[in-house]
Short mmCIF file of C-alpha atoms and ligand atoms in Angstrom, two decimals:
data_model
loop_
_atom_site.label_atom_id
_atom_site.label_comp_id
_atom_site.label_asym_id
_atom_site.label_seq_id
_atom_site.Cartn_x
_atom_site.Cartn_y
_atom_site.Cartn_z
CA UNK A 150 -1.09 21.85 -6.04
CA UNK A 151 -4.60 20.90 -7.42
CA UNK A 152 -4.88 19.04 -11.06
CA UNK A 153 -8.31 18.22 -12.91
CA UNK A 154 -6.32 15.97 -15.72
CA UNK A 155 -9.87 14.47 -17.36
CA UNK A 156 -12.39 16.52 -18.86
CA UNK A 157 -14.14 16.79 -22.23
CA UNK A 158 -14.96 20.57 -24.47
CA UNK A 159 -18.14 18.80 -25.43
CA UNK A 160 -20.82 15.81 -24.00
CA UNK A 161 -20.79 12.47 -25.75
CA UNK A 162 -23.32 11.62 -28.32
CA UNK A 163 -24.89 13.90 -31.82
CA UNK A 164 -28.21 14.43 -29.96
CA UNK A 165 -26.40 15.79 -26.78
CA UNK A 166 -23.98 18.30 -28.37
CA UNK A 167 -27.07 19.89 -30.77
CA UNK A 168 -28.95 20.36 -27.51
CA UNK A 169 -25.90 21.95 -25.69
CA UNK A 170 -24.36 23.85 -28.62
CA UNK A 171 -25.66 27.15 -27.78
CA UNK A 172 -23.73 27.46 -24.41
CA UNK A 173 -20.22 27.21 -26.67
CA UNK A 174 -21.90 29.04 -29.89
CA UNK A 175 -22.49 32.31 -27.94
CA UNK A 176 -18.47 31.55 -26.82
CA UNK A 177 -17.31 31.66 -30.66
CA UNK A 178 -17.34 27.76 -30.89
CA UNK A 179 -15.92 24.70 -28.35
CA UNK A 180 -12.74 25.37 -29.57
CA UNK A 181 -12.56 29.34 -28.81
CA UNK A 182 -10.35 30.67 -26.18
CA UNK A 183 -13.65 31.79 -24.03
CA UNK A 184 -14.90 28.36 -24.09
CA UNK A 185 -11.37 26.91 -22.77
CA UNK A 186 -11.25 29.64 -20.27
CA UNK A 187 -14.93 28.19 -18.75
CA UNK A 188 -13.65 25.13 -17.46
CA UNK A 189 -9.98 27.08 -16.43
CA UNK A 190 -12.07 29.86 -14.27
CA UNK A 191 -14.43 26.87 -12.85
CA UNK A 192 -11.26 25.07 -11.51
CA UNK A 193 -9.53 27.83 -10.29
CA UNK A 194 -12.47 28.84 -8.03
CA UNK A 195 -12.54 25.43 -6.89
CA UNK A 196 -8.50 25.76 -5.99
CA UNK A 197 -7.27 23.77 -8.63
CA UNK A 198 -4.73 25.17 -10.50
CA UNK A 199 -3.96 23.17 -13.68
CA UNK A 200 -6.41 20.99 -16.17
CA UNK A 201 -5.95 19.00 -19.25
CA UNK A 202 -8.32 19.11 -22.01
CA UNK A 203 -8.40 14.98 -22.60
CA UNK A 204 -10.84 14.98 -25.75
CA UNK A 205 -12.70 11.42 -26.50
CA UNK A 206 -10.00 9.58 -29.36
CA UNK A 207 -13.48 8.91 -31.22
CA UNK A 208 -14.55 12.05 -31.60
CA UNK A 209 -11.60 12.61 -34.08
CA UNK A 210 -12.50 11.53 -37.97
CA UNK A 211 -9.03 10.05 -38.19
CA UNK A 212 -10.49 7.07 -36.25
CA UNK A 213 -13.54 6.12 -38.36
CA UNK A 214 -13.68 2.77 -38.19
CA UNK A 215 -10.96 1.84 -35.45
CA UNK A 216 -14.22 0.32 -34.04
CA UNK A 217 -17.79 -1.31 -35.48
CA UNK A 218 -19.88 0.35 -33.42
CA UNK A 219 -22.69 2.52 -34.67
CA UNK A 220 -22.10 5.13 -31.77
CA UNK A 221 -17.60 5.20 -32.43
CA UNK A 222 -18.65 6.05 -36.14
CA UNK A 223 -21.05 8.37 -35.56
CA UNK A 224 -19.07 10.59 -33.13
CA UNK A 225 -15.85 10.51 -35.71
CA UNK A 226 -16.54 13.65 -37.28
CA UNK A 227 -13.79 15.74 -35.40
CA UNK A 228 -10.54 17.30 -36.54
CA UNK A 229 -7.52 16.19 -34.38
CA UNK A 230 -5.47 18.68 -35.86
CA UNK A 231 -7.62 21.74 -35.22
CA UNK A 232 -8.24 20.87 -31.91
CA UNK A 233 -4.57 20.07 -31.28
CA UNK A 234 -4.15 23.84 -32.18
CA UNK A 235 -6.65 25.54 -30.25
CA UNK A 236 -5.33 24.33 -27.08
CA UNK A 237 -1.89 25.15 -28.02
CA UNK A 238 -3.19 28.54 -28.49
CA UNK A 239 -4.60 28.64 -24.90
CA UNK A 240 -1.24 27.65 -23.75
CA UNK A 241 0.39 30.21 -25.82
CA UNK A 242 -2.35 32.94 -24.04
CA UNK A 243 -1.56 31.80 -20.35
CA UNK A 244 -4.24 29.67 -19.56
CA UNK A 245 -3.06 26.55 -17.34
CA UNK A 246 -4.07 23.93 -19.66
CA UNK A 247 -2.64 20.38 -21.01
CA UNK A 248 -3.20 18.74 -24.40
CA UNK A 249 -4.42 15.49 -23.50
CA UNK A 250 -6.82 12.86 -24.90
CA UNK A 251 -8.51 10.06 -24.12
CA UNK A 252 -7.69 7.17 -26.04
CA UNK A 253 -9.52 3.74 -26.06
CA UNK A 254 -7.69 0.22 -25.33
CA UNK A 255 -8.28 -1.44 -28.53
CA UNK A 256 -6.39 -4.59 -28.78
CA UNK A 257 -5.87 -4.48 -32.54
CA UNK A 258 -5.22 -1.28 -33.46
CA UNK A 259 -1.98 -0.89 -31.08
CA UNK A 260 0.26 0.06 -33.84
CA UNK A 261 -2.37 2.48 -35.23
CA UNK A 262 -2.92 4.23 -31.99
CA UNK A 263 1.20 4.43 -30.88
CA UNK A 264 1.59 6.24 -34.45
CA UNK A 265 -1.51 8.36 -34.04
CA UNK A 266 -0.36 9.48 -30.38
CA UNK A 267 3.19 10.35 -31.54
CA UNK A 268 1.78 12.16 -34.50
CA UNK A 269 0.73 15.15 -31.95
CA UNK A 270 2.02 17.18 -29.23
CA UNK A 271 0.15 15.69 -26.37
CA UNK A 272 1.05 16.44 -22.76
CA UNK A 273 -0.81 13.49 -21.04
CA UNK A 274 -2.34 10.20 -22.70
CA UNK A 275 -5.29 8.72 -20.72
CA UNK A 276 -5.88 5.34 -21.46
CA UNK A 277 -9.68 3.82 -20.72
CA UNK A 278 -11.06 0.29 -21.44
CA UNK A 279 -14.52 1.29 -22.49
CA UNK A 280 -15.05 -1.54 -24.69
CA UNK A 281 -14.22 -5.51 -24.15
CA UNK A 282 -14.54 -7.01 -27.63
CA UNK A 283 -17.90 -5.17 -28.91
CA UNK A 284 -19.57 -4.96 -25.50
CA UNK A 285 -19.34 -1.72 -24.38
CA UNK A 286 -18.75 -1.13 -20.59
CA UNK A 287 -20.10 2.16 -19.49
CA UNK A 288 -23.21 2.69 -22.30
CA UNK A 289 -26.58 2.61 -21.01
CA UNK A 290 -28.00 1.85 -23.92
CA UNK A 291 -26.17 -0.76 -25.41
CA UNK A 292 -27.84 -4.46 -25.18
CA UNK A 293 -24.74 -6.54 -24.81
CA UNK A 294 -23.89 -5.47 -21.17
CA UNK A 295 -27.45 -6.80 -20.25
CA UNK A 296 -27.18 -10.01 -21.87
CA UNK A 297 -24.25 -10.84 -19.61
CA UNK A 298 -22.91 -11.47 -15.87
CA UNK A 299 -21.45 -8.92 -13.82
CA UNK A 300 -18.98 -11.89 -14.02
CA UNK A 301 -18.30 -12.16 -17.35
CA UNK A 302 -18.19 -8.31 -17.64
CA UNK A 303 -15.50 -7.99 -14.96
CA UNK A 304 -13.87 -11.06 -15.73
CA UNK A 305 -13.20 -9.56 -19.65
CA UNK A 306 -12.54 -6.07 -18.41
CA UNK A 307 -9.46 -7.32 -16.16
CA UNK A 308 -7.76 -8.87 -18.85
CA UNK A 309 -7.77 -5.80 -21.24
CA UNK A 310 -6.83 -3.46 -18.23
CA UNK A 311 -3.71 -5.56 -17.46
CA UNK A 312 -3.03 -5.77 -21.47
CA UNK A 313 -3.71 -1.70 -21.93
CA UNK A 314 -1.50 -1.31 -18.71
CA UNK A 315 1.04 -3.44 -20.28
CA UNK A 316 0.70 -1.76 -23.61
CA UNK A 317 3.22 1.33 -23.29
CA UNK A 318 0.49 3.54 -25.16
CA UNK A 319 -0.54 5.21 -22.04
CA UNK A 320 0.31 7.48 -19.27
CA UNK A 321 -2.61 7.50 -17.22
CA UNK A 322 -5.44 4.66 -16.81
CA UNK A 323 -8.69 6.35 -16.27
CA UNK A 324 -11.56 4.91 -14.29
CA UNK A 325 -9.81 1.43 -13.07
CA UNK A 326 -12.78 -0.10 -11.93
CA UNK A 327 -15.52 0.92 -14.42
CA UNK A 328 -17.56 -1.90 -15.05
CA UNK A 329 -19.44 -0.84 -11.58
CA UNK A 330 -20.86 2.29 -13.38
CA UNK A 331 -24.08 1.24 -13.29
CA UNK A 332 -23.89 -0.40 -9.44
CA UNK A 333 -22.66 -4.13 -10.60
CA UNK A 334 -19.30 -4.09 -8.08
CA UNK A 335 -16.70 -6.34 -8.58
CA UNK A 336 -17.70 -9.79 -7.57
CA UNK A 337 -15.91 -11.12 -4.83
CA UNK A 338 -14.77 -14.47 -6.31
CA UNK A 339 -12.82 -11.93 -8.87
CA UNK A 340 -11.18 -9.78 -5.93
CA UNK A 341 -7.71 -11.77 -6.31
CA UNK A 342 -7.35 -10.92 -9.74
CA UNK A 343 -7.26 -7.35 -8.85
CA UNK A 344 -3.89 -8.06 -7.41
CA UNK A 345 -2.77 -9.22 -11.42
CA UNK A 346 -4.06 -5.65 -12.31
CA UNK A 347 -2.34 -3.36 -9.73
CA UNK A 348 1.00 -5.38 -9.87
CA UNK A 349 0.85 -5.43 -14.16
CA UNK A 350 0.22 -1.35 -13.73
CA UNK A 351 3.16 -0.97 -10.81
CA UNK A 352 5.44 -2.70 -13.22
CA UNK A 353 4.45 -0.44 -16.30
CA UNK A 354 4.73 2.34 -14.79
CA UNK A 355 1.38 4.17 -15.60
CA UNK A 356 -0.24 6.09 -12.65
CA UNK A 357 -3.97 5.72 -12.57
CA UNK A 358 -6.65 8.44 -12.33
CA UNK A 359 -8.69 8.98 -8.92
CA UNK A 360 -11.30 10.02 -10.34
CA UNK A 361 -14.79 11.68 -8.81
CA UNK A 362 -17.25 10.94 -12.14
CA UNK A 363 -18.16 8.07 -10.52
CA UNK A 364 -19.75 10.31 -7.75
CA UNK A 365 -21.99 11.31 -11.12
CA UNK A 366 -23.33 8.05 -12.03
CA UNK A 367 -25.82 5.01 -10.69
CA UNK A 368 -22.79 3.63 -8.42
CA UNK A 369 -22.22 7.28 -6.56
CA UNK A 370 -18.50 6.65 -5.46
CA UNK A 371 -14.96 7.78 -6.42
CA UNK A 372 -13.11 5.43 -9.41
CA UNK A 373 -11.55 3.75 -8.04
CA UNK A 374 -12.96 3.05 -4.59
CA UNK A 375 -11.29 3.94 -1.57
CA UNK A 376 -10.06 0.17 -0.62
CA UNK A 377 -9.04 0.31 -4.20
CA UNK A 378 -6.70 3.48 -4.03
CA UNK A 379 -5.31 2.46 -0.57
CA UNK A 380 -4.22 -0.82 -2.90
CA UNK A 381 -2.72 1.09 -5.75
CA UNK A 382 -0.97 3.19 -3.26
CA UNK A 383 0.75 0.47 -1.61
CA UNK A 384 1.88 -0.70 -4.60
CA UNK A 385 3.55 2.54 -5.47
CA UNK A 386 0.82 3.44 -8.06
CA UNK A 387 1.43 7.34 -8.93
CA UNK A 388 -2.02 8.89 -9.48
CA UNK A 389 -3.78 12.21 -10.75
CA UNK A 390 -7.29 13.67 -9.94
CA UNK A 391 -9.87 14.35 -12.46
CA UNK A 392 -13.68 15.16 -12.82
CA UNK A 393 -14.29 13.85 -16.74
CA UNK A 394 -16.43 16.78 -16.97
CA UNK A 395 -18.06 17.01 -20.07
CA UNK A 396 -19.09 20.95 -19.69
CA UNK A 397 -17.41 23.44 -17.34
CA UNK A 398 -19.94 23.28 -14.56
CA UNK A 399 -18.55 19.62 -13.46
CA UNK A 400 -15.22 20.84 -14.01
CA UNK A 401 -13.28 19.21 -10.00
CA UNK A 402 -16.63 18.04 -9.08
CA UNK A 403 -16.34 16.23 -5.52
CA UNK A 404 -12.49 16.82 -5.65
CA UNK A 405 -13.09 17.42 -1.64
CA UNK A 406 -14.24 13.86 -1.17
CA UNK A 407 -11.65 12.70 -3.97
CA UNK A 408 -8.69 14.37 -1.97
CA UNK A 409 -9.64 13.20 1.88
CA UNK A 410 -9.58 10.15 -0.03
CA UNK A 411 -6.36 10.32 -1.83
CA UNK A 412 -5.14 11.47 1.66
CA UNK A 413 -6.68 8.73 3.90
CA UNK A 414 -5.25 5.89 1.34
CA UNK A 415 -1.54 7.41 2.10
CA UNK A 416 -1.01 9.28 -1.51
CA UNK A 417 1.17 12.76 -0.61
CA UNK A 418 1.72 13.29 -4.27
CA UNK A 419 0.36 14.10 -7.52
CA UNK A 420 1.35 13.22 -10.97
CA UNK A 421 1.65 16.10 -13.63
CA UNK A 422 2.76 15.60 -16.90
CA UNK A 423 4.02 17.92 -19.68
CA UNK A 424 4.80 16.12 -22.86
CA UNK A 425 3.79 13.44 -21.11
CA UNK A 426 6.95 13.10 -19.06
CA UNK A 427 5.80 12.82 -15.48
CA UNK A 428 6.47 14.70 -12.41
CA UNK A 429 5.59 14.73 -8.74
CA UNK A 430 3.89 17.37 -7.25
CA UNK A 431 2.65 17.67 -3.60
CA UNK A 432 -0.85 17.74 -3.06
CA UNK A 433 -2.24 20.74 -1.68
CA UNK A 434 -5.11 20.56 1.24
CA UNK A 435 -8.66 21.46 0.09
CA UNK A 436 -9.03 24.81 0.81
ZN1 LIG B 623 -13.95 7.24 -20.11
ZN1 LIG B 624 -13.78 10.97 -20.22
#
């Protein structure tokens, strides 16, 4: 089978979601069934046959300030609960969805976040560094990232992936190699350490997301790269596939390109999850 386990009801930021609020408002809301059932119809034309709703942790206002940044405490304004709900009532109505979020690696709020995730039903927990102290890795507009090496970035990032792998919160890392969002690759002299990171996830146990977002942004290839995945595979790295769409139109975006290259690093297998206990699942050719 097909899986797109990383997507988003809404885009990120206040300004965004005013501008695209009419596309769910005519729908009843993002939470409404006929919303939901968007992104489900949008995957199944593209052949895959199962998605998980993996809504941003700081969207929800039960983590206002988990983080100082302007843009976390903006975009906490969410109801966890609610949402929670409305995708259990999708599940209850057929559609082939998963109750997932995506949570942030934040190195002091670990006992916060394991009580949060346990407080609700979710099938699948993606966990993504997107910050490294207050520098944030993947925001545009955000002046720290400028003001230091790809280096330093890369160098900082590393350290909280192994730590987030090694954290037990998570079932899933999303976008392993990030910090190349904007084009800034991993610098060579740091290539070693990326055998610290895929031996500190092999040991954890978390599978890692192939994912084809990156396809989507200034660097224009998968997450991770293909000599990437071919590493994670040999190290017995379980994996899904997922778009992190943020409206239904992306919804298994580039998934042909993303499964050749799921194929051509050796990976036979999917991971699926359902209450976040993991299971393998063949993967199915692109039709
Ligand atoms: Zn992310
Ligand atoms: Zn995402």
């Amino acid at each position: 089978m097909l899986i797109d386990y990383h997507m988003h009801l809404q885009p990120d930021g206040v300004g965004e979601r005013a501008a695209q609020a009419p596309g769910w408002d005519a729908d009843g809301g993002h939470l409404s069934q006929a919303w939901m059932r968007r992104y489900v119809d949008r995957a199944a034309a593209l052949g895959v046959d199962e998605i998980a709703f993996t809504e941003h942790d700081y969207r929800f206002s039960a983590l206002v300030g988990w983080h100082a940044s302007p843009f976390w405490n903006a975009e906490a304004t969410a109801d966890v609960d609610a949402y929670c709900e409305a995708v259990g009532d999708a599940q209850k109505a057929g559609l082939p969805v998963l109750l997932g979020i995506e949570a942030d690696w934040l190195p002091d709020r670990v006992d916060d976040m394991r009580a949060f995730l346990a407080a609700h039903p979710f099938d699948v927990v993606l966990g993504s560094v997107h910050w490294v102290g207050e520098m944030s890795v993947d925001d545009p507009g955000d002046p720290p990232v400028g003001a230091h090496t790809a280096e330093e970035v890369w160098d900082g990032y590393l350290d909280q992936l192994i730590a987030a792998a090694g954290s037990g919160l998570f079932d899933v890392l999303a976008h392993p190699d990030l910090p190349k969002v904007f084009g800034d690759r991993m610098p060579q002299s740091l290539e070693h350490r990326f055998d610290d990171v895929i031996a500190a996830i092999a040991r954890a146990g978390v599978a890692i997301e192939c994912s084809s977002a990156g396809f989507r942004k200034p660097v224009g290839e998968l997450y991770p790269s293909p000599a990437l995945l071919a590493r994670f595979r040999e190290a017995g790295v379980p994996v899904t596939l997922a778009s992190d769409a943020h409206r239904p139109a992306d919804v298994a975006a580039g998934f042909s390109t993303a499964v050749a290259a799921l194929r051509g690093a050796g990976y036979e297998h999917l991971t699926r999850f359902r209450g976040r206990e993991p299971q393998p699942t063949p993967i199915r050719s692109w039709a």
